[in-house]
XYZ file of C-alpha atoms in Angstrom:
154
model
C -120.470 -45.873 167.665
C -118.632 -48.115 170.087
C -115.684 -50.403 169.362
C -117.980 -53.372 169.981
C -120.499 -52.139 167.385
C -117.704 -51.623 164.847
C -116.446 -55.181 165.384
C -119.922 -56.635 164.924
C -120.445 -54.602 161.727
C -117.165 -55.851 160.283
C -118.024 -59.459 161.087
C -121.461 -59.022 159.697
C -120.145 -57.452 156.489
C -118.688 -60.692 155.105
C -121.851 -62.598 156.038
C -123.906 -59.960 154.198
C -121.676 -60.076 151.154
C -122.076 -63.882 151.050
C -125.848 -63.551 151.435
C -125.935 -60.886 148.731
C -124.055 -63.223 146.343
C -126.502 -66.058 147.034
C -129.471 -63.768 146.350
C -127.879 -62.507 143.148
C -127.468 -66.095 141.928
C -131.087 -66.729 142.721
C -132.138 -63.760 140.599
C -129.911 -64.991 137.786
C -131.336 -68.583 138.055
C -134.830 -67.196 137.781
C -133.917 -64.986 134.765
C -132.238 -67.846 132.943
C -135.127 -70.270 133.383
C -136.730 -68.730 130.309
C -133.629 -69.711 128.390
C -133.853 -73.304 129.570
C -130.559 -73.191 131.498
C -130.086 -73.976 135.157
C -127.406 -72.784 137.633
C -125.470 -75.984 136.759
C -125.512 -75.017 133.090
C -125.056 -71.252 132.900
C -122.055 -71.053 135.227
C -119.841 -73.367 133.215
C -120.924 -71.646 129.983
C -119.936 -68.249 131.293
C -116.677 -69.468 132.861
C -115.730 -71.209 129.610
C -116.558 -68.021 127.699
C -114.322 -65.946 129.942
C -111.477 -68.491 130.114
C -111.540 -69.186 126.395
C -111.877 -72.197 124.187
C -109.338 -74.912 124.471
C -109.227 -74.879 128.247
C -108.666 -78.165 130.112
C -111.625 -79.634 131.921
C -109.688 -79.640 135.252
C -109.026 -75.877 134.889
C -112.691 -75.191 134.299
C -113.529 -77.241 137.450
C -111.039 -75.178 139.453
C -112.540 -71.965 138.108
C -116.014 -73.064 139.122
C -114.815 -74.398 142.452
C -116.293 -77.855 141.930
C -114.869 -81.387 141.752
C -113.981 -82.979 138.399
C -116.594 -85.746 138.527
C -119.316 -83.225 139.244
C -118.266 -81.105 136.335
C -118.067 -84.229 134.051
C -121.767 -84.875 134.662
C -122.673 -81.294 133.893
C -120.541 -81.156 130.802
C -122.081 -84.394 129.558
C -125.473 -82.730 129.685
C -124.205 -79.562 127.975
C -122.611 -81.673 125.243
C -125.895 -83.478 124.672
C -127.632 -80.127 124.380
C -124.973 -79.105 121.820
C -123.632 -76.176 123.853
C -120.103 -77.470 124.510
C -117.588 -79.552 122.573
C -115.041 -81.814 124.393
C -111.907 -83.010 122.556
C -108.785 -84.891 123.509
C -105.651 -82.840 124.123
C -103.094 -83.845 121.482
C -100.272 -83.451 124.031
C -101.952 -85.484 126.744
C -104.666 -87.955 125.703
C -105.969 -88.183 129.330
C -106.740 -84.477 129.357
C -109.890 -83.068 127.768
C -110.110 -79.679 126.093
C -113.387 -77.770 126.086
C -114.856 -75.260 123.667
C -118.204 -73.551 123.238
C -120.168 -74.713 120.193
C -121.864 -72.160 117.959
C -125.084 -72.878 119.935
C -123.128 -72.396 123.159
C -121.860 -68.980 121.963
C -125.454 -67.954 121.090
C -126.547 -68.994 124.547
C -123.703 -66.991 126.186
C -124.851 -63.910 124.170
C -128.399 -64.362 125.552
C -127.113 -64.962 129.079
C -124.811 -61.964 129.066
C -127.631 -59.784 127.660
C -129.873 -60.724 130.528
C -127.062 -60.129 132.990
C -126.373 -56.637 131.568
C -130.079 -55.739 131.842
C -130.258 -56.986 135.419
C -127.024 -55.236 136.415
C -128.260 -51.974 134.850
C -131.548 -52.234 136.820
C -129.716 -53.068 139.993
C -126.939 -50.470 139.807
C -128.699 -47.564 138.097
C -129.375 -45.739 141.357
C -125.670 -45.700 142.242
C -123.174 -43.092 141.077
C -120.045 -43.949 139.102
C -118.007 -42.893 142.115
C -119.933 -45.307 144.372
C -119.500 -48.118 141.927
C -115.748 -47.367 141.492
C -115.294 -47.295 145.273
C -117.133 -50.609 145.746
C -115.165 -52.179 142.840
C -111.911 -51.080 144.514
C -113.027 -52.345 147.875
C -113.992 -55.773 146.429
C -110.637 -56.019 144.559
C -108.694 -55.273 147.758
C -110.804 -57.703 149.708
C -110.182 -60.394 147.082
C -106.382 -59.830 147.292
C -106.477 -59.981 151.135
C -108.550 -63.155 150.934
C -106.008 -64.733 148.623
C -103.168 -63.763 150.986
C -105.116 -65.253 153.963
C -105.892 -68.441 152.004
C -102.220 -68.886 151.007
C -101.082 -68.287 154.636
C -103.560 -70.856 155.994
C -102.656 -73.453 153.351
C -99.086 -72.540 154.151
């Protein structure tokens, strides 16, 4: 293997990881259609579940990597469907606090069940050691990316 080949493989790795992520989201989108939730709906539900009830709307937007007005439209739809509740923050009336409704919690259970099944199918051929190594690699890559991002924003 030449140095040039190694360089190309490293450059291609991040592209392939991004492509893999897009394809994974496509699989999830297709799986969640039977639940009646779209990409715009399931991602905020899962993020809210992981972040916990009582989170500010702006913090959920940051977690999702989307702008506030875009999230507002999505949340309005989720509120109409009865999956999310939005309340004023007693300490700052301009801020909105979000929580999953009981229907939202039930939807998250269905979503996470489908994710677990898909992950099992996808990862069943890999050993625990391989998965642990990949997890470690991704964690280190995330840390390096955060360092790079901070340096660029600088």
